[in-house]
Short mmCIF file of C-alpha atoms in Angstrom, two decimals:
data_model
loop_
_atom_site.label_atom_id
_atom_site.label_comp_id
_atom_site.label_asym_id
_atom_site.label_seq_id
_atom_site.Cartn_x
_atom_site.Cartn_y
_atom_site.Cartn_z
CA UNK A 27 -4.06 29.45 -24.33
CA UNK A 28 -3.48 25.96 -25.85
CA UNK A 29 -2.01 23.46 -23.48
CA UNK A 30 1.04 21.39 -24.52
CA UNK A 31 0.93 17.62 -24.35
CA UNK A 32 3.49 15.94 -22.21
CA UNK A 33 2.60 12.33 -22.63
CA UNK A 34 5.56 9.83 -22.36
CA UNK A 35 5.81 9.36 -26.17
CA UNK A 36 6.88 12.89 -26.59
CA UNK A 37 9.67 13.16 -23.99
CA UNK A 38 12.35 11.58 -26.11
CA UNK A 39 12.02 14.14 -28.79
CA UNK A 40 11.98 17.07 -26.58
CA UNK A 41 15.18 19.09 -25.49
CA UNK A 42 15.96 18.12 -21.91
CA UNK A 43 16.89 20.47 -19.01
CA UNK A 44 19.66 19.68 -16.71
CA UNK A 45 17.12 18.43 -14.24
CA UNK A 46 16.01 15.89 -16.90
CA UNK A 47 12.55 17.40 -16.80
CA UNK A 48 10.69 18.16 -20.26
CA UNK A 49 11.42 21.55 -21.67
CA UNK A 50 8.61 23.91 -20.79
CA UNK A 51 7.23 21.63 -18.05
CA UNK A 52 8.38 23.89 -15.41
CA UNK A 53 6.92 27.06 -16.79
CA UNK A 54 3.46 25.48 -15.74
CA UNK A 55 4.41 23.21 -12.97
CA UNK A 56 3.22 24.12 -9.52
CA UNK A 57 6.50 24.68 -8.05
CA UNK A 58 8.03 26.35 -11.17
CA UNK A 59 11.87 26.76 -11.64
CA UNK A 60 13.58 26.01 -8.39
CA UNK A 61 17.14 27.05 -9.37
CA UNK A 62 18.62 28.95 -6.35
CA UNK A 63 15.54 28.33 -3.96
CA UNK A 64 16.25 27.51 -0.34
CA UNK A 65 13.58 24.72 -0.24
CA UNK A 66 13.39 22.46 -3.39
CA UNK A 67 10.53 20.21 -3.79
CA UNK A 68 11.13 18.34 -7.13
CA UNK A 69 13.87 15.99 -5.79
CA UNK A 70 12.17 12.56 -5.66
CA UNK A 71 13.32 9.61 -8.04
CA UNK A 72 10.58 7.34 -9.08
CA UNK A 73 11.98 4.48 -6.86
CA UNK A 74 11.48 6.58 -3.70
CA UNK A 75 8.01 7.62 -4.95
CA UNK A 76 7.06 4.05 -5.54
CA UNK A 77 8.28 3.34 -1.82
CA UNK A 78 6.18 6.38 -0.53
CA UNK A 79 3.09 5.01 -2.41
CA UNK A 80 3.59 1.64 -0.96
CA UNK A 81 4.12 3.16 2.53
CA UNK A 82 0.94 5.09 2.27
CA UNK A 83 -1.42 2.37 0.69
CA UNK A 84 -0.07 -0.92 1.96
CA UNK A 85 -0.94 -0.27 5.76
CA UNK A 86 -3.45 -1.05 8.21
CA UNK A 87 -6.07 -1.51 5.70
CA UNK A 88 -4.64 -4.97 4.41
CA UNK A 89 -5.30 -6.31 8.03
CA UNK A 90 -9.22 -6.28 7.15
CA UNK A 91 -8.87 -8.42 3.98
CA UNK A 92 -8.78 -11.84 5.55
CA UNK A 93 -12.25 -11.02 7.18
CA UNK A 94 -13.42 -9.98 3.80
CA UNK A 95 -12.71 -13.35 2.52
CA UNK A 96 -14.53 -14.90 5.51
CA UNK A 97 -17.86 -13.17 4.40
CA UNK A 98 -17.68 -13.77 0.53
CA UNK A 99 -15.44 -16.91 0.37
CA UNK A 100 -11.74 -17.55 -0.46
CA UNK A 101 -12.17 -17.59 -4.30
CA UNK A 102 -14.56 -14.66 -4.90
CA UNK A 103 -12.37 -12.68 -2.34
CA UNK A 104 -9.06 -13.33 -4.19
CA UNK A 105 -10.68 -12.57 -7.46
CA UNK A 106 -11.96 -9.31 -6.17
CA UNK A 107 -8.63 -8.26 -4.81
CA UNK A 108 -6.88 -8.98 -8.08
CA UNK A 109 -9.47 -7.35 -10.19
CA UNK A 110 -9.55 -4.19 -7.97
CA UNK A 111 -5.53 -4.19 -8.33
CA UNK A 112 -5.71 -4.27 -12.01
CA UNK A 113 -8.44 -1.72 -12.06
CA UNK A 114 -6.43 0.64 -9.79
CA UNK A 115 -3.45 0.22 -12.05
CA UNK A 116 -5.55 1.32 -15.09
CA UNK A 117 -6.78 4.36 -13.20
CA UNK A 118 -3.37 5.23 -12.06
CA UNK A 119 -2.32 5.21 -15.77
CA UNK A 120 -5.12 7.66 -16.60
CA UNK A 121 -4.25 9.96 -13.67
CA UNK A 122 -0.57 9.99 -14.56
CA UNK A 123 -1.34 10.90 -18.31
CA UNK A 124 -3.63 13.84 -17.01
CA UNK A 125 -0.90 15.08 -14.74
CA UNK A 126 1.73 14.97 -17.45
CA UNK A 127 -0.79 16.69 -19.74
CA UNK A 128 -1.52 19.33 -17.06
CA UNK A 129 1.81 20.21 -15.04
CA UNK A 130 -0.02 22.75 -13.02
CA UNK A 131 -2.14 20.12 -11.19
CA UNK A 132 -0.94 19.61 -7.76
CA UNK A 133 -4.04 18.11 -6.09
CA UNK A 134 -7.31 16.65 -6.76
CA UNK A 135 -8.45 20.09 -6.39
CA UNK A 136 -6.68 21.53 -9.17
CA UNK A 137 -7.88 18.57 -11.35
CA UNK A 138 -11.45 19.46 -10.40
CA UNK A 139 -10.99 23.01 -11.69
CA UNK A 140 -9.89 21.89 -15.04
CA UNK A 141 -12.83 19.38 -15.24
CA UNK A 142 -15.65 21.13 -13.56
CA UNK A 143 -14.53 24.80 -12.97
CA UNK A 144 -14.19 26.74 -9.66
CA UNK A 145 -16.91 24.67 -7.83
CA UNK A 146 -15.20 21.40 -8.77
CA UNK A 147 -11.99 22.72 -7.50
CA UNK A 148 -13.52 23.38 -3.97
CA UNK A 149 -15.36 20.20 -3.77
CA UNK A 150 -12.41 18.00 -4.59
CA UNK A 151 -9.99 19.98 -2.52
CA UNK A 152 -12.40 19.74 0.38
CA UNK A 153 -12.77 15.94 -0.26
CA UNK A 154 -8.95 15.51 -0.21
CA UNK A 155 -8.44 17.34 3.08
CA UNK A 156 -11.39 15.56 4.69
CA UNK A 157 -10.29 12.13 3.54
CA UNK A 158 -6.65 12.86 4.47
CA UNK A 159 -7.65 13.90 8.10
CA UNK A 160 -9.90 10.90 8.31
CA UNK A 161 -7.18 8.58 7.10
CA UNK A 162 -4.78 10.06 9.56
CA UNK A 163 -7.36 9.37 12.34
CA UNK A 164 -7.62 5.73 10.96
CA UNK A 165 -3.76 5.30 11.53
CA UNK A 166 -4.08 6.65 15.01
CA UNK A 167 -6.80 4.04 15.92
CA UNK A 168 -4.33 1.44 14.28
CA UNK A 169 -1.60 2.64 16.51
CA UNK A 170 -3.89 2.48 19.37
CA UNK A 171 -4.84 -1.05 18.76
CA UNK A 172 -1.13 -1.85 18.41
CA UNK A 173 -0.05 -0.12 21.62
CA UNK A 174 -2.94 -1.66 23.47
CA UNK A 175 -1.87 -5.16 22.39
CA UNK A 176 1.85 -4.55 23.28
CA UNK A 177 1.06 -3.48 26.79
CA UNK A 178 -1.77 -5.77 27.53
CA UNK A 179 -4.26 -2.95 27.59
CA UNK A 180 -3.03 -1.39 30.82
CA UNK A 181 -3.95 2.15 29.73
CA UNK A 182 -7.06 3.86 28.57
CA UNK A 183 -7.42 3.51 24.78
CA UNK A 184 -7.59 7.31 24.42
CA UNK A 185 -4.42 7.74 26.13
CA UNK A 186 -2.82 5.15 23.70
CA UNK A 187 -4.19 7.30 20.75
CA UNK A 188 -2.71 10.58 22.34
CA UNK A 189 0.80 8.76 22.78
CA UNK A 190 0.68 7.62 19.14
CA UNK A 191 -0.58 10.98 17.81
CA UNK A 192 2.69 12.81 19.11
CA UNK A 193 5.25 11.04 16.96
CA UNK A 194 2.83 11.05 13.97
CA UNK A 195 2.61 14.90 14.23
CA UNK A 196 6.39 15.26 14.52
CA UNK A 197 7.07 12.94 11.40
CA UNK A 198 4.68 15.15 9.50
CA UNK A 199 6.74 18.32 9.81
CA UNK A 200 9.25 18.16 7.03
CA UNK A 201 8.10 20.56 4.21
CA UNK A 202 9.00 18.24 1.22
CA UNK A 203 8.24 14.55 0.73
CA UNK A 204 11.94 13.90 0.08
CA UNK A 205 12.22 14.60 3.93
CA UNK A 206 9.78 11.49 4.46
CA UNK A 207 10.91 9.42 1.58
CA UNK A 208 13.75 7.57 3.43
CA UNK A 209 11.59 7.05 6.37
CA UNK A 210 9.05 5.24 4.17
CA UNK A 211 11.69 2.71 3.28
CA UNK A 212 11.57 1.58 7.04
CA UNK A 213 7.74 1.92 6.83
CA UNK A 214 7.51 -0.60 3.90
CA UNK A 215 9.97 -2.98 5.35
CA UNK A 216 7.96 -2.97 8.58
CA UNK A 217 4.66 -3.63 7.05
CA UNK A 218 6.24 -6.50 4.93
CA UNK A 219 8.02 -8.22 7.88
CA UNK A 220 4.83 -7.83 9.99
CA UNK A 221 2.74 -9.32 7.43
CA UNK A 222 5.15 -12.35 7.01
CA UNK A 223 5.34 -12.69 10.83
CA UNK A 224 1.41 -12.79 10.94
CA UNK A 225 1.24 -15.37 8.21
CA UNK A 226 3.99 -17.44 9.82
CA UNK A 227 2.09 -17.26 13.26
CA UNK A 228 -1.23 -18.25 11.69
CA UNK A 229 0.51 -21.29 10.03
CA UNK A 230 2.35 -22.39 13.24
CA UNK A 231 -0.71 -21.94 15.49
CA UNK A 232 -3.85 -22.13 13.22
CA UNK A 233 -7.30 -21.88 14.59
CA UNK A 234 -8.60 -25.37 15.63
CA UNK A 235 -11.67 -26.57 13.93
CA UNK A 236 -11.55 -23.64 11.70
CA UNK A 237 -14.13 -23.18 8.85
CA UNK A 238 -12.60 -22.20 5.46
CA UNK A 239 -15.23 -21.65 2.57
CA UNK A 240 -14.58 -21.58 -0.99
CA UNK A 241 -17.63 -19.43 -1.73
CA UNK A 242 -20.29 -18.06 0.87
CA UNK A 243 -23.70 -17.07 0.06
CA UNK A 244 -24.49 -13.88 1.80
CA UNK A 245 -26.76 -10.78 1.68
CA UNK A 246 -25.96 -7.74 -0.35
CA UNK A 247 -25.42 -5.78 2.78
CA UNK A 248 -22.90 -8.20 4.39
CA UNK A 249 -21.18 -8.69 0.96
CA UNK A 250 -20.73 -5.11 0.29
CA UNK A 251 -19.54 -4.16 3.65
CA UNK A 252 -16.83 -6.69 3.35
CA UNK A 253 -16.01 -5.58 -0.17
CA UNK A 254 -15.37 -2.09 1.02
CA UNK A 255 -12.26 -3.41 2.62
CA UNK A 256 -10.47 -4.39 -0.48
CA UNK A 257 -11.93 -1.36 -2.41
CA UNK A 258 -10.56 1.13 0.13
CA UNK A 259 -7.34 -0.87 0.69
CA UNK A 260 -6.33 0.76 -2.87
CA UNK A 261 -7.46 4.16 -1.90
CA UNK A 262 -4.25 6.10 -2.33
CA UNK A 263 -4.80 7.87 -5.72
CA UNK A 264 -5.66 11.14 -4.02
CA UNK A 265 -2.03 11.63 -3.05
CA UNK A 266 -0.54 10.64 -6.38
CA UNK A 267 -0.74 14.21 -7.91
CA UNK A 268 1.05 15.60 -4.83
CA UNK A 269 3.81 12.90 -5.25
CA UNK A 270 4.34 13.37 -9.03
CA UNK A 271 4.61 17.07 -8.54
CA UNK A 272 7.77 16.47 -6.43
CA UNK A 273 9.35 13.95 -8.68
CA UNK A 274 12.69 14.90 -10.64
CA UNK A 275 11.42 13.05 -13.75
CA UNK A 276 7.62 13.16 -13.85
CA UNK A 277 7.60 11.26 -16.97
CA UNK A 278 8.84 8.22 -14.77
CA UNK A 279 5.68 8.41 -12.62
CA UNK A 280 3.95 5.39 -14.08
CA UNK A 281 6.92 3.20 -13.19
CA UNK A 282 6.30 4.18 -9.60
CA UNK A 283 2.58 3.45 -9.95
CA UNK A 284 3.10 0.15 -11.64
CA UNK A 285 5.53 -1.03 -8.94
CA UNK A 286 3.00 -0.12 -6.21
CA UNK A 287 0.12 -1.86 -7.80
CA UNK A 288 2.08 -5.06 -8.64
CA UNK A 289 3.31 -5.21 -5.15
CA UNK A 290 0.12 -4.25 -3.50
CA UNK A 291 -2.03 -6.69 -5.36
CA UNK A 292 0.31 -9.56 -5.00
CA UNK A 293 0.95 -8.96 -1.23
CA UNK A 294 -2.68 -8.29 -0.56
CA UNK A 295 -3.77 -11.59 -2.23
CA UNK A 296 -1.21 -13.74 -0.57
CA UNK A 297 -1.71 -12.14 2.92
CA UNK A 298 -5.39 -12.41 2.70
CA UNK A 299 -5.53 -16.01 1.39
CA UNK A 300 -2.94 -17.41 3.86
CA UNK A 301 -4.31 -15.71 6.94
CA UNK A 302 -7.72 -16.83 6.11
CA UNK A 303 -6.88 -20.33 5.38
CA UNK A 304 -5.16 -20.76 8.72
CA UNK A 305 -7.37 -18.59 10.91
CA UNK A 306 -10.78 -19.48 9.23
CA UNK A 307 -14.08 -17.63 9.21
CA UNK A 308 -13.74 -16.46 12.69
CA UNK A 309 -10.83 -14.05 11.89
CA UNK A 310 -10.95 -10.76 13.33
CA UNK A 311 -10.37 -7.24 11.69
CA UNK A 312 -7.57 -6.37 12.16
CA UNK A 313 -6.41 -9.89 11.64
CA UNK A 314 -3.44 -9.56 13.87
CA UNK A 315 -5.74 -9.45 16.75
CA UNK A 316 -6.84 -13.24 16.04
CA UNK A 317 -3.13 -14.32 16.58
CA UNK A 318 -1.96 -15.70 19.98
CA UNK A 319 -0.84 -13.00 22.32
CA UNK A 320 2.96 -13.40 21.74
CA UNK A 321 2.74 -13.45 17.97
CA UNK A 322 0.04 -10.56 18.24
CA UNK A 323 2.55 -8.40 19.99
CA UNK A 324 5.38 -9.16 17.57
CA UNK A 325 3.25 -8.45 14.44
CA UNK A 326 1.88 -5.14 15.88
CA UNK A 327 5.30 -4.09 17.19
CA UNK A 328 6.97 -4.55 13.84
CA UNK A 329 4.14 -2.71 12.03
CA UNK A 330 4.30 0.42 14.29
CA UNK A 331 6.65 2.30 12.07
CA UNK A 332 4.20 1.77 9.09
CA UNK A 333 1.10 2.94 10.87
CA UNK A 334 3.16 6.17 12.09
CA UNK A 335 4.60 6.97 8.64
CA UNK A 336 1.29 6.28 6.65
CA UNK A 337 -0.53 8.75 9.11
CA UNK A 338 2.23 11.37 8.82
CA UNK A 339 1.93 11.19 4.92
CA UNK A 340 -1.91 11.84 5.17
CA UNK A 341 -1.50 14.66 7.60
CA UNK A 342 1.30 16.12 5.42
CA UNK A 343 -0.83 15.86 2.31
CA UNK A 344 -3.74 17.66 3.80
CA UNK A 345 -1.53 20.48 5.16
CA UNK A 346 0.53 20.62 1.77
CA UNK A 347 -2.72 21.17 -0.18
CA UNK A 348 -3.72 24.35 2.01
CA UNK A 349 -0.10 25.50 2.16
CA UNK A 350 0.49 25.50 -1.53
CA UNK A 351 -3.02 27.02 -2.21
CA UNK A 352 -1.96 29.97 0.10
CA UNK A 353 1.53 30.49 -1.04
CA UNK A 354 1.48 29.33 -4.62
CA UNK A 355 3.91 31.51 -6.65
CA UNK A 356 5.03 33.25 -3.39
CA UNK A 357 8.53 33.39 -1.97
CA UNK A 358 7.26 31.71 1.19
CA UNK A 359 6.76 28.57 -0.65
CA UNK A 360 10.52 28.17 -1.35
CA UNK A 361 12.27 30.23 1.31
CA UNK A 362 12.76 29.90 4.94
CA UNK A 363 10.59 32.62 6.16
CA UNK A 364 8.93 33.06 9.44
CA UNK A 365 5.48 33.36 7.83
CA UNK A 366 6.02 30.20 5.78
CA UNK A 367 7.26 27.94 8.47
CA UNK A 368 4.74 29.42 10.89
CA UNK A 369 1.93 28.70 8.58
CA UNK A 370 3.36 25.14 7.75
CA UNK A 371 3.80 24.18 11.59
CA UNK A 372 0.18 25.65 12.24
CA UNK A 373 -1.30 23.57 9.41
CA UNK A 374 0.44 20.33 10.57
CA UNK A 375 -0.69 20.77 14.10
CA UNK A 376 -4.23 21.63 12.95
CA UNK A 377 -4.62 18.52 10.65
CA UNK A 378 -3.30 16.15 13.27
CA UNK A 379 -5.24 17.59 16.01
CA UNK A 380 -8.54 17.30 14.02
CA UNK A 381 -7.64 13.77 13.26
CA UNK A 382 -6.99 12.97 16.95
CA UNK A 383 -10.21 14.71 18.13
CA UNK A 384 -12.34 12.77 15.52
CA UNK A 385 -10.62 9.48 16.47
CA UNK A 386 -11.26 9.76 20.27
CA UNK A 387 -14.21 12.08 20.32
CA UNK A 388 -16.65 10.69 17.70
CA UNK A 389 -18.01 7.27 18.69
CA UNK A 390 -18.84 6.47 15.26
CA UNK A 391 -15.54 7.52 13.67
CA UNK A 392 -14.80 4.19 12.07
CA UNK A 393 -18.22 4.41 10.26
CA UNK A 394 -17.39 8.14 9.29
CA UNK A 395 -14.19 6.88 7.72
CA UNK A 396 -16.38 4.58 5.52
CA UNK A 397 -18.65 7.51 4.62
CA UNK A 398 -15.57 9.55 3.63
CA UNK A 399 -14.09 6.83 1.74
CA UNK A 400 -17.34 6.21 -0.27
CA UNK A 401 -17.87 9.93 -0.93
CA UNK A 402 -14.26 10.73 -2.03
CA UNK A 403 -11.95 7.70 -2.15
CA UNK A 404 -14.28 5.83 -4.55
CA UNK A 405 -14.14 8.75 -6.93
CA UNK A 406 -10.32 9.56 -6.40
CA UNK A 407 -9.20 6.01 -6.83
CA UNK A 408 -11.62 4.90 -9.47
CA UNK A 409 -14.52 7.00 -10.87
CA UNK A 410 -12.81 10.37 -11.54
CA UNK A 411 -10.03 8.85 -13.72
CA UNK A 412 -12.49 8.32 -16.61
CA UNK A 413 -13.34 11.87 -16.64
CA UNK A 414 -9.57 12.63 -16.96
CA UNK A 415 -9.28 10.86 -20.19
CA UNK A 416 -12.56 11.73 -21.75
CA UNK A 417 -11.73 15.53 -21.04
CA UNK A 418 -8.25 15.67 -22.66
CA UNK A 419 -9.39 13.56 -25.61
CA UNK A 420 -12.34 15.88 -26.33
CA UNK A 421 -10.33 19.10 -25.94
CA UNK A 422 -7.10 17.84 -27.50
CA UNK A 423 -8.83 16.41 -30.48
CA UNK A 424 -12.12 16.75 -32.38
CA UNK A 425 -14.48 16.51 -29.49
CA UNK A 426 -17.18 13.70 -29.52
CA UNK A 427 -15.74 12.36 -32.97
CA UNK A 428 -12.55 11.45 -31.05
CA UNK A 429 -14.52 9.63 -28.49
CA UNK A 430 -16.32 7.58 -31.22
CA UNK A 431 -12.97 6.86 -32.97
CA UNK A 432 -11.55 5.52 -29.79
CA UNK A 433 -14.65 3.76 -28.69
CA UNK A 434 -12.95 1.04 -26.58
CA UNK A 435 -11.12 3.49 -24.44
CA UNK A 436 -14.32 5.62 -24.18
CA UNK A 437 -16.26 2.62 -23.07
CA UNK A 438 -13.69 1.77 -20.38
CA UNK A 439 -13.64 5.34 -19.07
CA UNK A 440 -17.49 5.49 -18.96
CA UNK A 441 -17.66 2.19 -17.16
CA UNK A 442 -14.85 3.49 -14.83
CA UNK A 443 -17.08 6.42 -13.81
CA UNK A 444 -20.10 4.05 -13.46
CA UNK A 445 -18.10 1.78 -11.13
CA UNK A 446 -17.04 4.94 -9.06
CA UNK A 447 -20.69 6.04 -8.74
CA UNK A 448 -21.75 2.56 -7.77
CA UNK A 449 -19.10 2.25 -5.04
CA UNK A 450 -20.07 5.63 -3.75
CA UNK A 451 -23.84 5.12 -3.57
CA UNK A 452 -23.58 1.35 -2.31
CA UNK A 453 -20.82 2.44 0.23
CA UNK A 454 -23.00 5.14 1.64
CA UNK A 455 -26.06 2.97 1.80
CA UNK A 456 -24.23 0.08 3.81
CA UNK A 457 -22.16 2.40 5.91
CA UNK A 458 -25.33 4.47 6.99
CA UNK A 459 -27.30 1.17 7.61
CA UNK A 460 -24.51 -0.10 9.69
CA UNK A 461 -24.51 3.00 11.90
CA UNK A 462 -28.30 2.68 12.35
CA UNK A 463 -27.77 -1.01 13.35
CA UNK A 464 -24.87 -0.27 15.79
CA UNK A 465 -26.93 2.36 17.55
CA UNK A 466 -29.83 0.03 17.77
CA UNK A 467 -27.64 -2.64 19.40
CA UNK A 468 -26.05 -0.52 21.83
CA UNK A 469 -22.54 -0.99 20.33
CA UNK A 470 -21.76 2.83 20.22
CA UNK A 471 -19.61 4.13 23.10
CA UNK A 472 -19.67 7.54 24.56
CA UNK A 473 -17.24 10.27 23.19
CA UNK A 474 -13.79 10.43 24.78
CA UNK A 475 -14.28 7.10 26.51
CA UNK A 476 -11.88 4.26 27.23
#
């Protein structure tokens, strides 16, 4: 059956339903027609989606950016942050166009089925769940560091992780993203204020005799290890399909994505530059840990809501993918049934428990996050977007001739795929080498240790 194109240009000429969604969109959309349903998913405005995107992406990852500048230098580091932000905006546009063209896509797994068939669906769905669980674990570790700083390290680190895991699990429980959207406003406010506090603290009490380099000459291994920080600070595209699927007006999705990328790129660049200039080349990752104790506590304390909400969003996404896969086109998706709620609560518990066990039980968990990011986030954020455009242009028009006709866009998409492949391969190489070096130096602790 021929698919209809729902690009933005076509919306104005189409009849609009009462929900302001394009006519015919709900017939293929993952959640279908929701009139009269107990649980309605498609309720988000683009403004709330933008806030959700910011809450998910602008989190503990930004705290590693000043240390990246310390490795490559101030100017190359800022150029890289801005370039990756512009690049992520471009791939966001490709992703949104693909979603509007294919309303049935709910996750990267669904997109994988369109691009590569059943095997593609399973691989990308698996990658989404794995990366979401690892990202949840990363937020648990961020919470661990924050709680330890706030209490002067009086408890075992594993206990801090367990304490933080409980509210993370509870915040994951709402069935719809609308249930998390207003909490995300608090989350975004907390990371903005925490970052400002961190920059002010660095300015008030800068590191004495600090070294600030405009450009640093370093090895490929050290440089790429540092480059992965800004690369993966933008790694949130794997949730975009899920968020757009719960919008009232999916045609407004690019407004949310553009708001996210503009804010993230600007905030990342300013925070990284100011923090590095005042703390110098000895700045730690996360950078709040380089601040004097009183400022460190203030910054971490204010950032806690963001760490909580980001972890909850990741666990929610992993659970939502499996839940929708099981109950798609079933009454349990939209009704308050015992089976539906029982399955949802079980999945939420399972995803959060997996993240907790990995975070405290695997000594090389931080490195495994790097491996998962290289394998999946490099593609989800960058590389796979090129396939989206090439696929639709080929099938909607006259195949290879369409690619030749729009050669500039074709070239950009091929380069996007190549960049994703490079980040994937190089990221795997440097992460695996870092694991070997860490074991050789005795830096790896025992499982479930303090």
